[in-house]
Amino acid sequence: MFQHIPVTEEYELLREAKLWERPVAVRGHYRWGNKYYVAKEKMHGYLGEGPCAPYYNEGQFESWKKTGNIKGAFFGHDHLNDFTGKLDGIILGQNKTSGFNAYTDGCRSCVRLITLDSSKPDEIFTKVIHFKDLGLKSSCLGPIMKRITDRQSINLHWASYITGGVLSLAAVGFAMKKLIK
């Protein structure tokens, strides 16, 4: 099955991050937005942002389980995620940005190859193919961002916020010192 918005059950592939894991964790969206998450062992691939699932669970995943014929569901809403995980016999997969002009934090545009074998109907094989591995380049990334990994990009993003905060505090301290004299 292919659809744009992921189901809320994707959060069952994650666990709440411990305090020391926060630098590599992602913040959840909507009702999960007050917590940070990392992947559980059964999830494979890259978690670049909290799944942007609906606020309310309307029972879509439960209906898939009842029909018994849904083997996998793949979503495209979250531009930074390219993970898969199996939950109650159904593969849940995120597909990262596949275009060259989409918003990005430096993520590697890619596609997901999904292979089905009629002689093994219960097995689904997936593989992420990054465009850079094919020699293709994204026009929405600058010369540095084209060459770094997703995690390096996110760490640079956080480092810029921290550096900006430190410089702001230093400027306020300097101004206060001048005013006091």
mmCIF file of C-alpha atoms in Angstrom, residues 91-181:
data_model
loop_
_atom_site.group_PDB
_atom_site.id
_atom_site.type_symbol
_atom_site.label_atom_id
_atom_site.label_comp_id
_atom_site.label_asym_id
_atom_site.label_seq_id
_atom_site.Cartn_x
_atom_site.Cartn_y
_atom_site.Cartn_z
ATOM 1 C CA ILE A 91 6.127 -3.371 7.101
ATOM 2 C CA LEU A 92 5.859 0.378 7.686
ATOM 3 C CA GLY A 93 8.251 2.331 5.488
ATOM 4 C CA GLN A 94 9.125 5.988 5.088
ATOM 5 C CA ASN A 95 10.457 7.274 1.779
ATOM 6 C CA LYS A 96 12.764 10.271 1.902
ATOM 7 C CA THR A 97 12.646 13.242 -0.456
ATOM 8 C CA SER A 98 12.818 11.946 -4.000
ATOM 9 C CA GLY A 99 12.876 15.286 -5.792
ATOM 10 C CA PHE A 100 15.726 17.680 -6.419
ATOM 11 C CA ASN A 101 13.984 20.899 -5.377
ATOM 12 C CA ALA A 102 12.181 19.943 -2.155
ATOM 13 C CA TYR A 103 12.803 21.446 1.264
ATOM 14 C CA THR A 104 15.692 19.744 2.954
ATOM 15 C CA ASP A 105 18.164 19.988 5.794
ATOM 16 C CA GLY A 106 20.842 18.561 3.540
ATOM 17 C CA CYS A 107 19.184 15.177 3.222
ATOM 18 C CA ARG A 108 20.175 12.891 0.432
ATOM 19 C CA SER A 109 17.435 12.627 -2.176
ATOM 20 C CA CYS A 110 16.653 9.003 -2.911
ATOM 21 C CA VAL A 111 14.127 6.429 -4.023
ATOM 22 C CA ARG A 112 13.063 3.158 -2.427
ATOM 23 C CA LEU A 113 13.154 0.033 -4.547
ATOM 24 C CA ILE A 114 10.485 -2.424 -3.395
ATOM 25 C CA THR A 115 10.810 -5.992 -4.653
ATOM 26 C CA LEU A 116 7.948 -8.483 -4.501
ATOM 27 C CA ASP A 117 8.324 -12.160 -5.377
ATOM 28 C CA SER A 118 5.131 -13.999 -6.348
ATOM 29 C CA SER A 119 6.627 -17.276 -5.091
ATOM 30 C CA LYS A 120 7.147 -15.683 -1.634
ATOM 31 C CA PRO A 121 4.100 -13.431 -1.150
ATOM 32 C CA ASP A 122 4.801 -12.813 2.541
ATOM 33 C CA GLU A 123 8.241 -11.346 1.874
ATOM 34 C CA ILE A 124 8.948 -7.775 0.828
ATOM 35 C CA PHE A 125 12.462 -6.594 0.093
ATOM 36 C CA THR A 126 13.286 -2.890 0.090
ATOM 37 C CA LYS A 127 16.409 -0.920 -0.657
ATOM 38 C CA VAL A 128 17.077 2.817 -0.580
ATOM 39 C CA ILE A 129 19.035 4.133 -3.563
ATOM 40 C CA HIS A 130 20.514 7.605 -3.066
ATOM 41 C CA PHE A 131 20.744 9.761 -6.165
ATOM 42 C CA LYS A 132 24.315 10.748 -5.272
ATOM 43 C CA ASP A 133 25.272 7.062 -5.616
ATOM 44 C CA LEU A 134 24.047 7.289 -9.213
ATOM 45 C CA GLY A 135 26.111 10.429 -9.865
ATOM 46 C CA LEU A 136 23.093 12.760 -9.700
ATOM 47 C CA LYS A 137 23.167 16.031 -7.739
ATOM 48 C CA SER A 138 20.418 18.010 -6.068
ATOM 49 C CA SER A 139 20.079 21.625 -7.197
ATOM 50 C CA CYS A 140 18.585 22.708 -3.863
ATOM 51 C CA LEU A 141 21.791 21.994 -1.904
ATOM 52 C CA GLY A 142 24.883 24.163 -1.789
ATOM 53 C CA PRO A 143 28.436 22.942 -2.397
ATOM 54 C CA ILE A 144 28.978 21.847 1.226
ATOM 55 C CA MET A 145 25.577 20.294 1.860
ATOM 56 C CA LYS A 146 25.924 18.108 -1.236
ATOM 57 C CA ARG A 147 28.912 16.407 0.349
ATOM 58 C CA ILE A 148 27.862 15.714 3.934
ATOM 59 C CA THR A 149 25.630 13.085 5.488
ATOM 60 C CA ASP A 150 22.164 13.634 6.932
ATOM 61 C CA ARG A 151 23.398 13.386 10.518
ATOM 62 C CA GLN A 152 26.296 15.777 9.840
ATOM 63 C CA SER A 153 23.791 18.218 8.386
ATOM 64 C CA ILE A 154 21.541 18.037 11.438
ATOM 65 C CA ASN A 155 24.535 18.390 13.779
ATOM 66 C CA LEU A 156 25.652 21.486 11.829
ATOM 67 C CA HIS A 157 22.144 22.875 12.171
ATOM 68 C CA TRP A 158 22.216 22.436 15.975
ATOM 69 C CA ALA A 159 25.786 23.759 16.192
ATOM 70 C CA SER A 160 24.688 26.947 14.411
ATOM 71 C CA TYR A 161 21.866 27.448 16.930
ATOM 72 C CA ILE A 162 24.212 26.890 19.866
ATOM 73 C CA THR A 163 26.874 29.184 18.397
ATOM 74 C CA GLY A 164 24.251 31.874 17.760
ATOM 75 C CA GLY A 165 23.016 31.585 21.347
ATOM 76 C CA VAL A 166 26.525 31.827 22.795
ATOM 77 C CA LEU A 167 27.362 34.837 20.613
ATOM 78 C CA SER A 168 24.091 36.528 21.609
ATOM 79 C CA LEU A 169 24.843 36.022 25.297
ATOM 80 C CA ALA A 170 28.371 37.359 24.800
ATOM 81 C CA ALA A 171 26.994 40.452 23.037
ATOM 82 C CA VAL A 172 24.484 41.076 25.836
ATOM 83 C CA GLY A 173 27.249 40.651 28.432
ATOM 84 C CA PHE A 174 29.507 43.063 26.549
ATOM 85 C CA ALA A 175 26.688 45.633 26.253
ATOM 86 C CA MET A 176 25.837 45.308 29.956
ATOM 87 C CA LYS A 177 29.495 45.814 30.867
ATOM 88 C CA LYS A 178 29.614 49.009 28.749
ATOM 89 C CA LEU A 179 26.380 50.309 30.320
ATOM 90 C CA ILE A 180 27.579 49.695 33.867
ATOM 91 C CA LYS A 181 30.805 51.685 33.265
#
